[in-house]
Amino acid sequence: MSDEDSVALPNDEQFRYAMEAAPTGMIMIDRQGHIVLVNGQVERIFGYGRAELIGQPVEKLVPERFRHAHAGFRSSFFVSPQTRLMGGGRDLFGLRRDGTEVPIEIGLNPLHMDGADFVLSSVADITERKRNEREREELFVELQHLNAELEHRVEARTAELSATLREREVLLQEVHHRVKNNLQVISSLIAMQARRIDDGSGRTALEECQTRVQAIALIHEQLCRAKDYARIRFVEYAKTLVRNVFRAAGVSGNVVELDLQVDDAALTVEKAIPCGLILNELVTNALKHAFPDGRRGKLVVLFERRSDGRLRLMVSDDGVGLPKDFDARTCPSLGVHLVRTLAEQLEGELSVTSDSGTCFELIFLERASA
Amino acid sequence: MTRAEPLAILIVEDERVVARDLEEMLGDLGYRVTGVVSSGAEALHSMNREPAQLILLDIRINGPLDGIDVAVILRRRFEVQVVYLTAHTDEVTTERAQETQPLGYLSKPIHIAELQAVIGRAAARIASQPRSDV
C-alpha cells in the first residue's frame, strides 16, 4: 500500500473489541478496496493470518473468476453506499488461503470515520447451511423418486388387481351362463319327455319338475344380471318367479289377484335356492288347489326381514283351504314334502294354518346356525 | 303367402336339445319352423332355401359370428325380424342387440307361456307391417 493510499486505521478500542466479538467474520476495507481491519472469524474462514490480509486488496479473498467484476461492484458501492446484502441473491464464494472456495454470505455496511469512507462487511461462512440445503434437496429428490416409484407400484398393483377382478367376474359370469344353459337343456329334456306322455298325471308331474329346474335357473340368471355373484335381491327374483308360475299354471291375474309384498333383502345363493324352490312349490300348490273351477281369489306372497333379524316367507290364499285331516308331516304330496325338506335345510320353522284359505309361513335365519 | 298361414320361424340355437324343444313348443303353438340351425352360415343357407319371417336367435352360437352379427347380415339380405334368446348379457352386447331392432327377448330357461307371449307379440307386429313385396 502506498502512502497516498494509506488511511488511518480506526483505533477506537471499543470498535475493535466489538468487531472481534462479532459472531461472523468482519472485514473493513477502505475506498480503494484495501483491507484495513479483520477479526478472528475472518482468519478462521479464510485461513489467513491477520497480518497477511491487512493492507491487501480485498479481491485477494475473491475467487479468480469473480475478481474483475468484484472491483467494479466495489467502486459502484461507494457511489451510492447503503447497508445491504451483497450479491443480490446470487451464491457468493470466498477464496481460502489453500485455494479452496468457501460459500459465504456478505452484508455490506458503509462507514464514515475520521473523514474517510469505509465498507464494513460481515462475512458468514454458510458451508453448513449450503450442505444442509444440498442434503435437503437430495433428500427431496430421493423422496420424489421414492414417491414416484410407490405411485407406480400402487398403479401397477391396482391394475393387476383390477385385471384379476375382471377375470374373476368373467369366469363367474361364464360359470353361471353355463350352469343356466345346462339347466335349460335339462328343462328342455323334461319338457320333451312330458310332451310324449299321454298319461295326464305323469305329464303334470314332469311339468312341475320342469318349473323346479327353472326356479333354480332363475337364481343364476338373477346373479348374472346383477353381476353380484354372492347375493341375490329376492324381490326381483320373487316377482319373476311368481309371474312365471302364474303363466305356467295358466292362471290370469284377473282370476287370482296377486299381492306381492317383498322386502328388498338380499340372500346368499345357499339360502336363495331353497327359499326360491319353497316359494315355487307354495305358489304352484295354491294355484293348483286353492281356486278350483275358476274360483276367484287372492294370493298374498310376503317376504320380510323381521325386527329380530330373522326372515319370514309367507304364502297365503283365500281359497278353499286344506282338507281337515291335512298334516304337512304326513302329506304324500311331493310339493309339500319338498317344502318341509327345504325348510329343514334352511333350519327354519314351518307352520301351516287353514282357517279361511291356507297360509304357509316359514321363518328362518339368514345365516346358518353354528 | 296369405295372412292365414302360420308365421314361419327359423331357430338358430347351438344347444340342439334346447332347439328341438323350441321347435316342438312352436309347433304346439301353431307356428311353422323352417329350420333348426346352430351357426350363422347355416342360418344363411336355411334362409336362402326357405325364407322365414322371424328368426329365433341365440346370441351365443357356434362359428365366428355371434347371434347379433348374424341378425345384422340376415336383416340386410332378407325381410326378417328377430327375437333373441338370451341368458343374461352385458351392456355392450345389449346395446349391440338393440341396434338390430329385435321384436323381443326370451330369457332361458324358456317356458312355453313366455314363448307364446313373446312370439305372439312379434307375430302381431309382423302381421301389422306392410310387406315390401306386395
Coordinates of C-alpha atoms in Angstrom, one line a residue:
Chain A
M1 CA 0.0 0.0 0.0
S2 CA 1.4 3.4 -0.9
D3 CA 1.5 6.4 1.4
E4 CA -1.1 8.3 -0.6
D5 CA -3.4 5.4 -0.5
S6 CA -3.0 4.7 3.2
V7 CA -5.7 5.7 5.5
A8 CA -5.8 6.0 9.2
L9 CA -6.9 2.7 10.8
P10 CA -9.8 3.1 13.2
N11 CA -8.1 2.9 16.5
D12 CA -11.1 3.0 18.8
E13 CA -10.6 0.1 21.1
Q14 CA -14.3 -0.4 21.7
F15 CA -14.9 -0.6 17.9
R16 CA -12.1 -3.2 17.6
Y17 CA -13.5 -5.1 20.5
A18 CA -17.0 -5.1 19.0
M19 CA -15.6 -6.4 15.7
E20 CA -13.7 -9.1 17.4
A21 CA -16.7 -10.2 19.4
A22 CA -18.9 -10.4 16.3
P23 CA -20.1 -14.0 15.6
T24 CA -19.4 -13.6 11.9
G25 CA -16.3 -12.6 10.0
M26 CA -15.8 -8.8 9.8
I27 CA -13.7 -7.2 7.1
M28 CA -13.3 -3.5 6.8
I29 CA -12.0 -2.0 3.6
D30 CA -11.2 1.5 2.5
R31 CA -12.3 3.3 -0.6
Q32 CA -9.5 1.8 -2.6
G33 CA -10.5 -1.7 -1.6
H34 CA -7.7 -2.4 0.8
I35 CA -8.3 -4.4 3.9
V36 CA -7.9 -2.3 6.9
L37 CA -9.3 -4.5 9.6
V38 CA -10.4 -8.1 10.0
N39 CA -11.5 -10.1 13.1
G40 CA -10.6 -13.6 14.2
Q41 CA -13.6 -15.2 12.4
V42 CA -12.2 -14.0 9.1
E43 CA -8.9 -15.7 9.9
R44 CA -10.8 -18.9 10.6
I45 CA -13.0 -18.7 7.5
F46 CA -10.2 -17.9 5.0
G47 CA -7.2 -19.5 6.7
Y48 CA -5.0 -16.4 6.6
G49 CA -3.3 -14.7 9.5
R50 CA -4.4 -11.2 10.2
A51 CA -1.0 -9.8 9.1
E52 CA -1.3 -11.5 5.7
L53 CA -4.6 -9.6 5.0
I54 CA -4.2 -6.1 6.3
G55 CA -3.3 -3.7 3.5
Q56 CA -4.1 -6.3 0.8
P57 CA -6.8 -5.7 -1.8
V58 CA -10.0 -7.4 -0.7
E59 CA -10.0 -9.2 -4.1
K60 CA -7.4 -11.5 -2.5
L61 CA -10.3 -13.2 -0.9
V62 CA -12.4 -13.3 -4.1
P63 CA -12.1 -16.3 -6.4
E64 CA -10.2 -15.5 -9.6
R65 CA -13.3 -15.8 -11.9
F66 CA -15.2 -13.1 -9.9
R67 CA -12.3 -10.7 -9.3
H68 CA -12.7 -8.4 -12.2
A69 CA -16.4 -7.9 -11.7
H70 CA -15.9 -7.5 -8.0
A71 CA -13.7 -4.5 -8.4
G72 CA -16.4 -2.8 -10.4
F73 CA -19.1 -3.6 -7.9
R74 CA -16.9 -2.3 -5.1
S75 CA -16.4 1.0 -6.9
S76 CA -20.1 1.4 -7.6
F77 CA -20.9 0.7 -4.0
F78 CA -19.0 3.8 -2.9
V79 CA -21.0 5.9 -5.4
S80 CA -24.3 5.2 -3.5
P81 CA -23.4 3.4 -0.3
Q82 CA -26.2 1.8 1.7
T83 CA -26.5 -1.1 4.0
R84 CA -27.5 -4.2 2.1
L85 CA -26.6 -7.8 1.4
M86 CA -24.0 -8.4 -1.3
G87 CA -24.7 -10.4 -4.4
G88 CA -28.4 -9.7 -4.9
G89 CA -29.4 -13.3 -4.2
R90 CA -26.6 -15.0 -6.0
D91 CA -24.4 -17.6 -4.4
L92 CA -21.1 -16.0 -3.2
F93 CA -17.8 -17.7 -2.7
G94 CA -14.7 -16.6 -0.9
L95 CA -11.2 -17.9 -1.7
R96 CA -9.3 -19.5 1.1
R97 CA -5.5 -19.4 1.6
D98 CA -5.3 -23.0 0.5
G99 CA -7.0 -22.2 -2.8
T100 CA -10.3 -23.8 -1.9
E101 CA -13.5 -21.9 -2.1
V102 CA -16.0 -21.3 0.8
P103 CA -19.6 -20.4 0.3
I104 CA -20.3 -17.1 2.1
E105 CA -23.0 -14.6 2.8
I106 CA -21.8 -10.9 2.9
G107 CA -23.6 -7.9 4.4
L108 CA -22.2 -4.5 3.4
N109 CA -22.3 -1.5 5.7
P110 CA -20.9 1.9 4.6
L111 CA -18.9 3.6 7.3
H112 CA -17.6 7.2 7.5
M113 CA -14.9 7.5 10.1
D114 CA -12.4 10.2 10.7
G115 CA -13.3 11.9 7.4
A116 CA -12.8 8.8 5.3
D117 CA -15.2 6.2 3.7
F118 CA -15.0 2.6 4.5
V119 CA -17.1 -0.5 4.0
L120 CA -17.5 -2.8 6.9
S121 CA -18.5 -6.3 5.6
S122 CA -19.9 -9.1 7.7
V123 CA -18.9 -12.4 6.3
A124 CA -20.8 -15.6 7.3
D125 CA -19.5 -19.0 6.4
I126 CA -22.6 -20.7 5.1
T127 CA -20.9 -24.0 4.3
E128 CA -23.1 -25.8 6.8
R129 CA -26.2 -24.2 5.6
K130 CA -25.4 -25.0 2.0
R131 CA -24.6 -28.5 2.9
N132 CA -27.9 -28.8 4.7
E133 CA -29.7 -27.2 1.7
R134 CA -28.0 -29.6 -0.6
E135 CA -28.8 -32.6 1.6
R136 CA -32.4 -31.4 1.8
E137 CA -32.6 -31.1 -2.0
E138 CA -31.0 -34.5 -2.4
L139 CA -33.5 -35.9 0.1
F140 CA -36.3 -34.2 -1.6
V141 CA -35.3 -35.6 -5.0
E142 CA -34.9 -39.0 -3.4
L143 CA -38.3 -38.7 -1.8
Q144 CA -39.8 -37.7 -5.1
H145 CA -38.2 -40.7 -6.7
L146 CA -39.5 -43.0 -3.9
N147 CA -42.9 -41.4 -4.2
A148 CA -43.0 -41.9 -8.0
E149 CA -41.8 -45.5 -7.5
L150 CA -44.5 -46.1 -4.9
E151 CA -47.2 -44.5 -7.1
H152 CA -46.0 -46.6 -10.0
R153 CA -46.1 -49.8 -7.8
V154 CA -49.6 -48.9 -6.5
E155 CA -50.8 -48.2 -10.0
A156 CA -49.3 -51.5 -11.2
R157 CA -50.8 -53.4 -8.3
T158 CA -54.2 -51.7 -8.8
A159 CA -54.2 -52.6 -12.5
E160 CA -53.1 -56.2 -11.6
L161 CA -56.0 -56.5 -9.0
S162 CA -58.5 -54.9 -11.4
A163 CA -57.4 -57.4 -14.1
T164 CA -57.8 -60.3 -11.6
L165 CA -61.2 -59.0 -10.6
R166 CA -62.3 -58.7 -14.2
E167 CA -61.0 -62.2 -14.9
R168 CA -62.9 -63.5 -11.9
E169 CA -66.0 -61.7 -13.0
V170 CA -65.7 -63.1 -16.5
L171 CA -65.1 -66.5 -15.1
L172 CA -68.1 -66.4 -12.7
Q173 CA -70.3 -65.0 -15.5
E174 CA -69.2 -67.9 -17.7
V175 CA -69.8 -70.4 -15.0
H176 CA -73.3 -69.1 -14.3
H177 CA -74.0 -68.9 -18.0
R178 CA -73.0 -72.5 -18.5
V179 CA -75.0 -73.6 -15.4
K180 CA -78.0 -71.8 -16.8
N181 CA -77.5 -73.3 -20.2
N182 CA -77.3 -76.7 -18.8
L183 CA -80.4 -76.1 -16.7
Q184 CA -82.1 -75.1 -19.9
V185 CA -81.0 -78.3 -21.5
I186 CA -82.4 -80.3 -18.5
S187 CA -85.6 -78.2 -18.7
S188 CA -85.9 -79.0 -22.4
L189 CA -85.3 -82.7 -21.9
I190 CA -88.0 -82.8 -19.2
A191 CA -90.4 -80.8 -21.4
M192 CA -89.8 -83.0 -24.5
Q193 CA -90.4 -86.1 -22.4
A194 CA -93.5 -84.6 -20.9
R195 CA -95.0 -84.0 -24.4
R196 CA -94.6 -87.7 -25.2
I197 CA -96.5 -88.9 -22.2
D198 CA -100.2 -89.5 -22.7
D199 CA -101.0 -90.0 -19.1
G200 CA -102.2 -86.6 -17.7
S201 CA -100.8 -87.0 -14.1
G202 CA -97.4 -88.2 -15.4
R203 CA -97.2 -85.3 -17.7
T204 CA -98.2 -82.8 -15.0
A205 CA -95.5 -84.3 -12.7
L206 CA -92.8 -83.7 -15.3
E207 CA -94.0 -80.2 -16.0
E208 CA -93.9 -79.4 -12.3
C209 CA -90.4 -80.9 -12.3
Q210 CA -89.5 -78.5 -15.1
T211 CA -90.7 -75.4 -13.2
R212 CA -88.5 -76.5 -10.3
V213 CA -85.5 -76.6 -12.6
Q214 CA -86.5 -73.2 -14.0
A215 CA -86.8 -71.8 -10.4
I216 CA -83.1 -72.7 -9.9
A217 CA -82.1 -71.4 -13.3
L218 CA -83.7 -68.1 -12.5
I219 CA -81.4 -67.7 -9.5
H220 CA -78.4 -68.0 -11.8
E221 CA -79.9 -65.6 -14.2
Q222 CA -80.5 -63.0 -11.5
L223 CA -77.0 -63.4 -10.3
C224 CA -75.6 -62.7 -13.7
R225 CA -77.9 -59.9 -14.4
A226 CA -77.0 -58.1 -11.2
K227 CA -73.3 -59.0 -11.5
D228 CA -73.3 -59.8 -7.9
Y229 CA -72.3 -63.4 -7.7
A230 CA -72.7 -63.9 -4.0
R231 CA -76.1 -62.5 -3.1
I232 CA -79.4 -62.2 -4.8
R233 CA -82.0 -59.5 -4.5
F234 CA -85.0 -61.6 -3.5
V235 CA -87.6 -59.0 -4.6
E236 CA -86.6 -59.2 -8.2
Y237 CA -86.4 -63.0 -8.1
A238 CA -89.7 -63.4 -6.4
K239 CA -91.5 -61.2 -8.8
T240 CA -90.2 -63.1 -11.9
L241 CA -90.7 -66.5 -10.3
V242 CA -94.3 -65.9 -9.2
R243 CA -95.1 -64.4 -12.6
N244 CA -93.6 -67.5 -14.3
V245 CA -95.6 -69.8 -12.0
F246 CA -98.8 -68.0 -12.8
R247 CA -98.1 -68.3 -16.6
A248 CA -97.1 -72.0 -16.2
A249 CA -100.4 -72.7 -14.3
G250 CA -102.3 -70.7 -16.9
V251 CA -103.9 -68.6 -14.2
S252 CA -104.7 -65.0 -15.0
G253 CA -104.2 -62.2 -12.5
N254 CA -107.8 -61.3 -13.2
V255 CA -108.9 -64.6 -11.7
V256 CA -106.4 -64.8 -8.8
E257 CA -105.2 -61.4 -7.7
L258 CA -101.6 -61.4 -6.6
D259 CA -100.5 -59.3 -3.7
L260 CA -96.7 -59.4 -3.6
Q261 CA -95.1 -57.8 -0.5
V262 CA -91.4 -58.4 -0.7
D263 CA -88.8 -56.5 1.2
D264 CA -85.7 -55.5 -0.7
A265 CA -83.5 -58.0 1.1
A266 CA -80.5 -59.8 -0.4
L267 CA -80.0 -63.5 0.2
T268 CA -76.9 -65.7 -0.3
V269 CA -77.1 -68.2 -3.1
E270 CA -77.2 -71.0 -0.5
K271 CA -80.4 -69.5 1.1
A272 CA -81.9 -68.2 -2.1
I273 CA -82.1 -71.5 -3.9
P274 CA -84.1 -73.4 -1.2
C275 CA -86.1 -70.3 -0.5
G276 CA -86.9 -69.9 -4.2
L277 CA -87.9 -73.6 -4.5
I278 CA -90.2 -73.3 -1.5
L279 CA -91.8 -70.2 -3.0
N280 CA -92.2 -72.1 -6.3
E281 CA -93.9 -75.0 -4.6
L282 CA -96.2 -72.9 -2.4
V283 CA -97.4 -70.7 -5.2
T284 CA -97.8 -73.7 -7.6
N285 CA -99.8 -75.6 -4.9
A286 CA -102.0 -72.6 -4.2
L287 CA -102.8 -72.0 -7.9
K288 CA -103.4 -75.8 -8.4
H289 CA -105.6 -76.5 -5.4
A290 CA -107.0 -73.3 -3.7
F291 CA -109.1 -72.0 -6.6
P292 CA -110.9 -74.9 -8.2
D293 CA -113.4 -74.5 -11.0
G294 CA -112.4 -70.9 -11.9
R295 CA -112.9 -69.7 -8.4
R296 CA -111.7 -66.1 -8.0
G297 CA -109.5 -65.1 -5.1
K298 CA -106.3 -63.5 -3.8
L299 CA -102.8 -64.8 -3.2
V300 CA -100.5 -63.0 -0.9
V301 CA -96.8 -63.5 -1.1
L302 CA -94.9 -61.8 1.7
F303 CA -91.2 -61.8 2.3
E304 CA -89.8 -59.6 5.1
R305 CA -86.9 -59.2 7.5
R306 CA -88.4 -59.2 11.0
S307 CA -87.2 -56.9 13.8
D308 CA -85.4 -59.9 15.4
G309 CA -83.3 -60.2 12.2
R310 CA -85.0 -63.4 11.0
L311 CA -86.6 -63.7 7.6
R312 CA -90.2 -64.5 7.1
L313 CA -91.7 -66.0 3.9
M314 CA -95.5 -66.3 3.9
V315 CA -97.7 -67.6 1.1
S316 CA -101.4 -67.3 1.9
D317 CA -104.6 -67.5 -0.1
D318 CA -108.3 -67.1 0.5
G319 CA -109.1 -70.2 -1.4
V320 CA -110.9 -73.4 -0.4
G321 CA -108.4 -74.3 2.3
L322 CA -106.8 -77.6 3.2
P323 CA -108.6 -80.8 3.9
K324 CA -109.5 -81.2 7.5
D325 CA -107.0 -84.1 8.1
F326 CA -104.1 -82.3 6.4
D327 CA -100.8 -82.8 8.1
A328 CA -97.7 -81.4 6.5
R329 CA -95.6 -84.1 8.1
T330 CA -97.5 -87.0 6.6
C331 CA -98.9 -85.4 3.4
P332 CA -97.8 -87.5 0.4
S333 CA -97.7 -84.6 -2.0
L334 CA -94.2 -84.1 -3.4
G335 CA -94.6 -80.3 -3.3
V336 CA -95.4 -80.3 0.5
H337 CA -92.6 -82.9 1.1
L338 CA -90.1 -80.6 -0.7
V339 CA -91.3 -77.6 1.3
R340 CA -90.7 -79.5 4.5
T341 CA -87.3 -80.8 3.4
L342 CA -86.1 -77.4 2.2
A343 CA -87.4 -75.7 5.3
E344 CA -85.2 -78.1 7.3
Q345 CA -82.3 -77.2 5.1
L346 CA -82.9 -73.6 5.9
E347 CA -83.1 -74.6 9.6
G348 CA -86.5 -72.7 9.6
E349 CA -89.7 -73.1 11.4
L350 CA -92.6 -74.0 9.1
S351 CA -96.2 -73.5 10.1
V352 CA -99.4 -74.1 8.2
T353 CA -102.8 -72.7 9.1
S354 CA -106.1 -73.2 7.2
D355 CA -108.8 -71.0 8.7
S356 CA -110.1 -69.1 5.7
G357 CA -107.9 -70.3 2.9
T358 CA -104.4 -71.6 3.5
C359 CA -101.4 -69.9 5.0
F360 CA -97.9 -71.4 4.9
E361 CA -95.3 -69.5 6.9
L362 CA -91.6 -70.1 7.1
I363 CA -89.3 -68.2 9.5
F364 CA -85.5 -68.7 9.1
L365 CA -82.2 -67.2 9.9
E366 CA -80.3 -65.6 7.1
R367 CA -77.1 -67.2 8.3
A368 CA -76.9 -70.8 9.3
S369 CA -76.5 -71.5 13.0
A370 CA -73.1 -72.6 14.1
Chain B
M1 CA -98.4 -66.2 -48.6
T2 CA -101.6 -65.2 -47.0
R3 CA -102.1 -63.8 -43.5
A4 CA -103.9 -67.0 -42.5
E5 CA -100.7 -69.0 -42.9
P6 CA -98.7 -69.6 -39.8
L7 CA -95.7 -67.5 -39.1
A8 CA -92.5 -69.0 -40.5
I9 CA -89.8 -69.2 -37.9
L10 CA -86.1 -70.1 -38.2
I11 CA -84.4 -71.3 -34.9
V12 CA -80.7 -70.5 -34.5
E13 CA -79.5 -72.2 -31.3
D14 CA -76.4 -74.4 -30.9
E15 CA -77.8 -76.4 -27.9
R16 CA -79.6 -78.9 -30.1
V17 CA -81.9 -80.3 -27.3
V18 CA -83.0 -76.7 -26.5
A19 CA -83.5 -76.1 -30.2
R20 CA -85.7 -79.2 -30.6
D21 CA -87.7 -78.3 -27.5
L22 CA -88.3 -74.9 -29.0
E23 CA -89.3 -76.4 -32.3
E24 CA -91.8 -78.7 -30.6
M25 CA -93.2 -75.8 -28.5
L26 CA -93.5 -73.6 -31.6
G27 CA -95.2 -76.4 -33.4
D28 CA -97.6 -76.9 -30.5
L29 CA -98.4 -73.2 -30.6
G30 CA -99.2 -73.4 -34.3
Y31 CA -96.2 -71.9 -35.9
R32 CA -94.2 -73.3 -38.8
V33 CA -90.5 -73.9 -38.2
T34 CA -88.4 -73.5 -41.4
G35 CA -85.2 -74.9 -39.9
V36 CA -83.2 -75.6 -36.8
V37 CA -79.6 -74.5 -37.2
S38 CA -76.6 -73.7 -34.9
S39 CA -74.5 -71.2 -36.8
G40 CA -74.6 -68.0 -38.9
A41 CA -73.6 -69.9 -42.1
E42 CA -76.3 -72.5 -41.6
A43 CA -78.8 -69.7 -40.9
L44 CA -77.9 -68.0 -44.2
H45 CA -78.2 -71.3 -46.1
S46 CA -81.6 -72.0 -44.5
M47 CA -82.9 -68.6 -45.3
N48 CA -81.8 -68.9 -48.9
R49 CA -83.6 -72.3 -49.1
E50 CA -86.7 -71.3 -47.3
P51 CA -87.1 -67.7 -46.0
A52 CA -88.5 -67.2 -42.6
Q53 CA -90.4 -64.2 -41.3
L54 CA -88.9 -64.4 -37.8
I55 CA -85.6 -65.7 -36.5
L56 CA -85.4 -67.0 -33.0
L57 CA -81.8 -66.4 -32.4
D58 CA -79.4 -67.3 -29.6
I59 CA -76.8 -64.6 -29.1
R60 CA -74.1 -67.2 -28.3
I61 CA -73.9 -69.6 -31.2
N62 CA -71.3 -71.8 -33.0
G63 CA -69.0 -70.2 -35.5
P64 CA -67.1 -67.0 -35.8
L65 CA -70.2 -64.8 -35.8
D66 CA -72.4 -64.3 -32.7
G67 CA -76.2 -64.1 -33.0
I68 CA -76.1 -60.3 -33.3
D69 CA -73.7 -60.4 -36.2
V70 CA -76.0 -63.0 -37.9
A71 CA -79.0 -60.8 -37.3
V72 CA -77.3 -57.8 -38.9
I73 CA -76.4 -59.8 -42.0
L74 CA -79.8 -61.6 -42.4
R75 CA -81.8 -58.4 -41.9
R76 CA -79.8 -56.7 -44.6
R77 CA -80.5 -59.6 -47.0
F78 CA -84.0 -60.6 -46.1
E79 CA -87.2 -59.1 -44.8
V80 CA -87.0 -60.8 -41.5
Q81 CA -87.5 -59.9 -37.9
V82 CA -85.5 -61.1 -34.9
V83 CA -86.3 -62.4 -31.3
Y84 CA -83.2 -63.0 -29.3
L85 CA -82.8 -65.9 -26.9
T86 CA -80.6 -64.7 -24.1
A87 CA -79.2 -65.7 -20.9
H88 CA -78.0 -62.5 -19.3
T89 CA -75.9 -60.2 -21.4
D90 CA -73.5 -57.4 -20.7
E91 CA -74.4 -53.8 -21.5
V92 CA -72.3 -53.6 -24.7
T93 CA -74.0 -56.8 -26.0
T94 CA -77.4 -55.5 -25.1
E95 CA -76.7 -52.2 -26.9
R96 CA -75.4 -54.1 -30.0
A97 CA -78.5 -56.3 -29.9
Q98 CA -80.8 -53.3 -29.6
E99 CA -79.3 -51.8 -32.8
T100 CA -80.8 -54.7 -34.8
Q101 CA -84.3 -53.6 -33.6
P102 CA -85.4 -57.0 -32.2
L103 CA -89.1 -57.6 -31.6
G104 CA -88.4 -59.2 -28.3
Y105 CA -86.1 -61.2 -26.0
L106 CA -86.6 -64.6 -24.4
S107 CA -84.7 -65.5 -21.4
K108 CA -83.5 -69.0 -20.8
P109 CA -84.9 -71.4 -19.5
I110 CA -87.7 -70.7 -21.8
H111 CA -91.2 -71.5 -20.7
I112 CA -93.9 -72.2 -23.2
A113 CA -96.1 -69.4 -21.7
E114 CA -93.3 -66.9 -22.1
L115 CA -92.6 -68.2 -25.6
Q116 CA -96.2 -67.9 -26.5
A117 CA -96.4 -64.3 -25.2
V118 CA -93.2 -63.0 -26.9
I119 CA -93.7 -64.8 -30.3
G120 CA -97.4 -63.8 -30.2
R121 CA -96.5 -60.1 -29.9
A122 CA -93.8 -60.5 -32.6
A123 CA -96.3 -62.2 -34.9
A124 CA -98.8 -59.4 -34.4
R125 CA -96.2 -56.8 -35.2
I126 CA -95.1 -58.6 -38.3
A127 CA -98.7 -59.0 -39.4
S128 CA -99.3 -55.3 -39.0
Q129 CA -96.3 -54.3 -41.0
P130 CA -96.8 -53.7 -44.8
R131 CA -94.6 -56.1 -46.8
S132 CA -92.3 -54.5 -49.3
D133 CA -93.0 -57.1 -51.9
V134 CA -96.8 -56.6 -52.0

